Short mmCIF file of C-alpha atoms and ligand atoms in Angstrom, two decimals:
data_model
loop_
_atom_site.label_atom_id
_atom_site.label_comp_id
_atom_site.label_asym_id
_atom_site.label_seq_id
_atom_site.Cartn_x
_atom_site.Cartn_y
_atom_site.Cartn_z
CA UNK A 1 110.58 104.17 70.61
CA UNK A 2 109.92 105.14 74.21
CA UNK A 3 109.41 101.47 75.09
CA UNK A 4 112.76 100.62 73.48
CA UNK A 5 114.47 103.21 75.64
CA UNK A 6 112.85 101.76 78.76
CA UNK A 7 113.65 98.15 77.90
CA UNK A 8 117.26 98.93 76.97
CA UNK A 9 117.70 100.64 80.33
CA UNK A 10 116.10 97.71 82.16
CA UNK A 11 118.43 95.32 80.31
CA UNK A 12 121.38 97.31 81.62
CA UNK A 13 120.07 97.35 85.19
CA UNK A 14 118.75 93.78 85.23
CA UNK A 15 120.48 91.61 82.63
CA UNK A 16 119.28 88.38 84.29
CA UNK A 17 115.92 89.25 85.83
CA UNK A 18 114.11 86.60 87.80
CA UNK A 19 111.64 86.14 90.60
CA UNK A 20 113.19 86.55 94.04
CA UNK A 21 111.07 83.93 95.76
CA UNK A 22 113.05 80.83 96.79
CA UNK A 23 111.48 77.46 95.90
CA UNK A 24 112.50 73.92 94.98
CA UNK A 25 109.57 72.74 92.89
CA UNK A 26 106.39 73.95 91.17
CA UNK A 27 104.18 73.38 94.19
CA UNK A 28 106.49 75.39 96.43
CA UNK A 29 106.50 78.21 93.87
CA UNK A 30 102.70 78.38 93.80
CA UNK A 31 102.50 78.38 97.60
CA UNK A 32 105.19 81.09 97.84
CA UNK A 33 103.35 83.35 95.42
CA UNK A 34 100.08 82.93 97.34
CA UNK A 35 101.90 83.77 100.58
CA UNK A 36 103.48 86.86 99.03
CA UNK A 37 100.20 88.81 98.98
CA UNK A 38 100.56 92.04 101.00
CA UNK A 39 104.11 91.32 102.08
CA UNK A 40 107.65 91.15 100.70
CA UNK A 41 109.42 88.27 98.96
CA UNK A 42 112.14 88.49 101.59
CA UNK A 43 109.70 87.85 104.43
CA UNK A 44 108.05 85.04 102.47
CA UNK A 45 111.43 83.36 101.93
CA UNK A 46 112.05 83.46 105.67
CA UNK A 47 108.82 81.66 106.50
CA UNK A 48 108.91 79.20 103.57
CA UNK A 49 112.35 78.04 104.68
CA UNK A 50 110.60 76.68 107.79
CA UNK A 51 107.35 75.71 106.08
CA UNK A 52 108.88 73.68 103.22
CA UNK A 53 111.29 72.00 105.58
CA UNK A 54 108.34 70.62 107.49
CA UNK A 55 105.66 70.10 104.85
CA UNK A 56 105.30 68.79 101.32
CA UNK A 57 102.04 68.63 99.40
CA UNK A 58 100.84 65.42 101.16
CA UNK A 59 101.66 66.54 104.69
CA UNK A 60 100.33 70.06 104.06
CA UNK A 61 96.95 68.50 103.27
CA UNK A 62 96.87 66.98 106.75
CA UNK A 63 98.44 69.92 108.63
CA UNK A 64 96.77 71.53 111.62
CA UNK A 65 95.79 75.09 110.74
CA UNK A 66 97.12 76.31 114.09
CA UNK A 67 100.58 74.90 113.28
CA UNK A 68 100.56 76.61 109.89
CA UNK A 69 99.39 79.88 111.42
CA UNK A 70 102.30 79.84 113.86
CA UNK A 71 104.76 79.55 111.00
CA UNK A 72 103.01 82.17 108.86
CA UNK A 73 102.57 84.77 111.61
CA UNK A 74 105.51 87.00 110.48
CA UNK A 75 103.96 87.65 107.04
CA UNK A 76 100.49 88.72 108.21
CA UNK A 77 97.01 87.40 107.34
CA UNK A 78 98.24 84.12 108.85
CA UNK A 79 94.76 82.63 109.41
CA UNK A 80 93.65 83.25 105.87
CA UNK A 81 96.92 82.18 104.28
CA UNK A 82 97.07 78.98 106.37
CA UNK A 83 93.63 78.03 105.12
CA UNK A 84 94.48 78.93 101.52
CA UNK A 85 97.63 76.82 101.35
CA UNK A 86 96.03 73.81 103.03
CA UNK A 87 93.08 73.97 100.60
CA UNK A 88 95.46 74.39 97.66
CA UNK A 89 97.40 71.29 98.74
CA UNK A 90 94.16 69.29 98.94
CA UNK A 91 92.91 70.39 95.54
CA UNK A 92 96.23 70.08 93.70
CA UNK A 93 96.76 66.60 95.10
CA UNK A 94 93.23 65.29 94.69
CA UNK A 95 91.92 67.06 91.57
CA UNK A 96 95.07 67.77 89.60
CA UNK A 97 97.16 64.69 90.51
CA UNK A 98 99.81 66.80 92.17
CA UNK A 99 100.50 68.83 89.01
CA UNK A 100 100.12 72.62 88.98
CA UNK A 101 97.60 73.35 86.20
CA UNK A 102 98.72 75.36 83.18
CA UNK A 103 95.34 76.97 82.53
CA UNK A 104 94.33 80.29 84.01
CA UNK A 105 90.77 79.23 84.92
CA UNK A 106 91.97 76.14 86.78
CA UNK A 107 94.60 78.13 88.64
CA UNK A 108 92.06 80.80 89.59
CA UNK A 109 89.76 78.09 90.97
CA UNK A 110 92.32 77.57 93.77
CA UNK A 111 91.86 79.37 97.08
CA UNK A 112 93.83 82.60 97.34
CA UNK A 113 94.81 82.58 93.65
CA UNK A 114 93.81 85.70 91.72
CA UNK A 115 94.77 86.79 88.23
CA UNK A 116 98.15 88.19 89.27
CA UNK A 117 99.20 84.93 90.95
CA UNK A 118 97.86 82.82 88.08
CA UNK A 119 99.73 84.93 85.52
CA UNK A 120 102.97 84.69 87.45
CA UNK A 121 102.64 80.91 87.76
CA UNK A 122 101.95 80.51 84.04
CA UNK A 123 104.86 82.71 83.02
CA UNK A 124 107.38 81.35 85.53
CA UNK A 125 106.55 77.64 85.54
CA UNK A 126 105.37 77.25 81.94
CA UNK A 127 107.05 80.15 80.20
CA UNK A 128 103.70 81.26 78.76
CA UNK A 129 103.48 84.95 77.81
CA UNK A 130 101.40 86.23 80.73
CA UNK A 131 102.12 89.61 82.32
CA UNK A 132 101.37 89.76 86.06
CA UNK A 133 100.53 93.23 87.35
CA UNK A 134 101.51 93.73 90.96
CA UNK A 135 101.88 96.92 92.97
CA UNK A 136 105.36 97.63 91.53
CA UNK A 137 104.32 97.10 87.93
CA UNK A 138 101.28 99.27 88.48
CA UNK A 139 103.32 102.15 89.94
CA UNK A 140 106.13 102.02 87.37
CA UNK A 141 103.89 101.76 84.28
CA UNK A 142 101.85 104.73 85.53
CA UNK A 143 104.87 106.87 86.39
CA UNK A 144 106.37 106.17 82.98
CA UNK A 145 103.10 107.15 81.30
CA UNK A 146 102.70 103.74 79.63
CA UNK A 147 99.17 103.47 81.00
CA UNK A 148 96.60 105.91 82.40
CA UNK A 149 96.52 107.07 85.97
CA UNK A 150 93.21 105.38 86.73
CA UNK A 151 93.84 102.08 84.94
CA UNK A 152 93.26 98.98 87.05
CA UNK A 153 95.45 95.87 86.95
CA UNK A 154 93.52 94.21 84.13
CA UNK A 155 93.62 97.32 81.93
CA UNK A 156 97.35 97.67 82.54
CA UNK A 157 97.89 94.01 81.66
CA UNK A 158 95.99 94.40 78.35
CA UNK A 159 97.86 97.58 77.42
CA UNK A 160 101.23 96.03 78.20
CA UNK A 161 100.53 93.08 75.86
CA UNK A 162 100.21 95.64 73.07
CA UNK A 163 103.33 97.55 74.06
CA UNK A 164 105.76 94.72 74.82
CA UNK A 165 107.46 92.42 72.33
CA UNK A 166 105.72 89.03 72.66
CA UNK A 167 108.91 87.07 73.24
CA UNK A 168 110.01 89.36 76.06
CA UNK A 169 106.85 89.56 78.15
CA UNK A 170 108.09 87.30 80.96
CA UNK A 171 111.51 88.91 81.12
CA UNK A 172 109.96 92.41 81.11
CA UNK A 173 107.58 91.53 83.91
CA UNK A 174 110.48 90.70 86.23
CA UNK A 175 112.35 93.84 85.15
CA UNK A 176 109.37 96.10 85.91
CA UNK A 177 109.01 94.46 89.34
CA UNK A 178 112.72 94.82 90.15
CA UNK A 179 112.83 98.41 88.89
CA UNK A 180 109.88 99.26 91.14
CA UNK A 181 111.33 97.39 94.10
CA UNK A 182 114.84 98.85 94.02
CA UNK A 183 114.77 102.08 91.99
CA UNK A 184 111.32 103.51 91.30
CA UNK A 185 110.25 102.87 94.88
CA UNK A 186 106.89 103.94 96.22
CA UNK A 187 108.44 106.32 98.74
CA UNK A 188 111.66 108.10 97.84
CA UNK A 189 112.26 106.77 94.31
CA UNK A 190 115.87 107.14 93.15
CA UNK A 191 115.07 109.76 90.51
CA UNK A 192 118.38 111.66 90.59
CA UNK A 193 120.27 108.92 88.77
CA UNK A 194 117.35 107.54 86.79
CA UNK A 195 117.97 107.48 83.04
CA UNK A 196 114.23 107.61 82.38
CA UNK A 197 113.79 111.02 83.99
CA UNK A 198 113.23 112.63 80.60
CA UNK A 199 110.16 110.54 79.86
CA UNK A 200 108.87 110.10 83.41
CA UNK A 201 105.42 111.54 84.17
CA UNK A 202 105.56 111.16 87.93
CA UNK A 203 105.37 114.89 88.62
CA UNK A 204 102.14 115.27 86.69
CA UNK A 205 100.35 112.74 88.92
S1 SF4 B 301 112.48 109.38 87.38
FE1 SF4 B 301 111.95 108.57 89.41
S2 SF4 B 301 109.73 108.21 89.35
FE2 SF4 B 301 110.45 108.44 87.24
S3 SF4 B 301 110.85 106.36 86.50
FE3 SF4 B 301 112.79 107.16 87.31
S4 SF4 B 301 112.83 106.50 89.46
FE4 SF4 B 301 110.71 106.30 88.75
#
């Protein structure tokens, strides 16, 4: 019942939820998600506009790390991320024939790809029912009392599979992210106009 109330509200706020990263193909999506660690989608879109203009999978394999680092500087962790994306280009091209794998273990064998990234790739590119738990999802599910205060990302993911209708998992993921990004913000959430105030547990945390 409570979940219905939440999902109906999210449907009103975000009738067409989708990822806010900008990409032209599967490889660019994977790279964008890897780059989005510890930064915002907006900043990632600014650097990928330059990056994807200059490199595709073949040229990224051969890129100088220092050139990549220059481009990635505005999003932080530039050294690490430059190495990750170059290694990903090599492995995707040479081991997976240029195709982004649709199996979680293969995705997680790529540099810089953890469970959250793998889940997001599987749900966005392949429409598989995987629920990625990022910082927004974690905050919102806790504030709404859907999970426990001390649950980690994996526990939250498992609990959400039980709570969400199977055919709406991907859609709900994007709605939770957008609700956390624009309404239930980390600092100064917009509680005054929030229709979920009656069920929110934020104050008890
Ligand atoms: S009342 Fe505030 S903290 Fe609670 S869900 Fe709404 S925006 Fe988030």
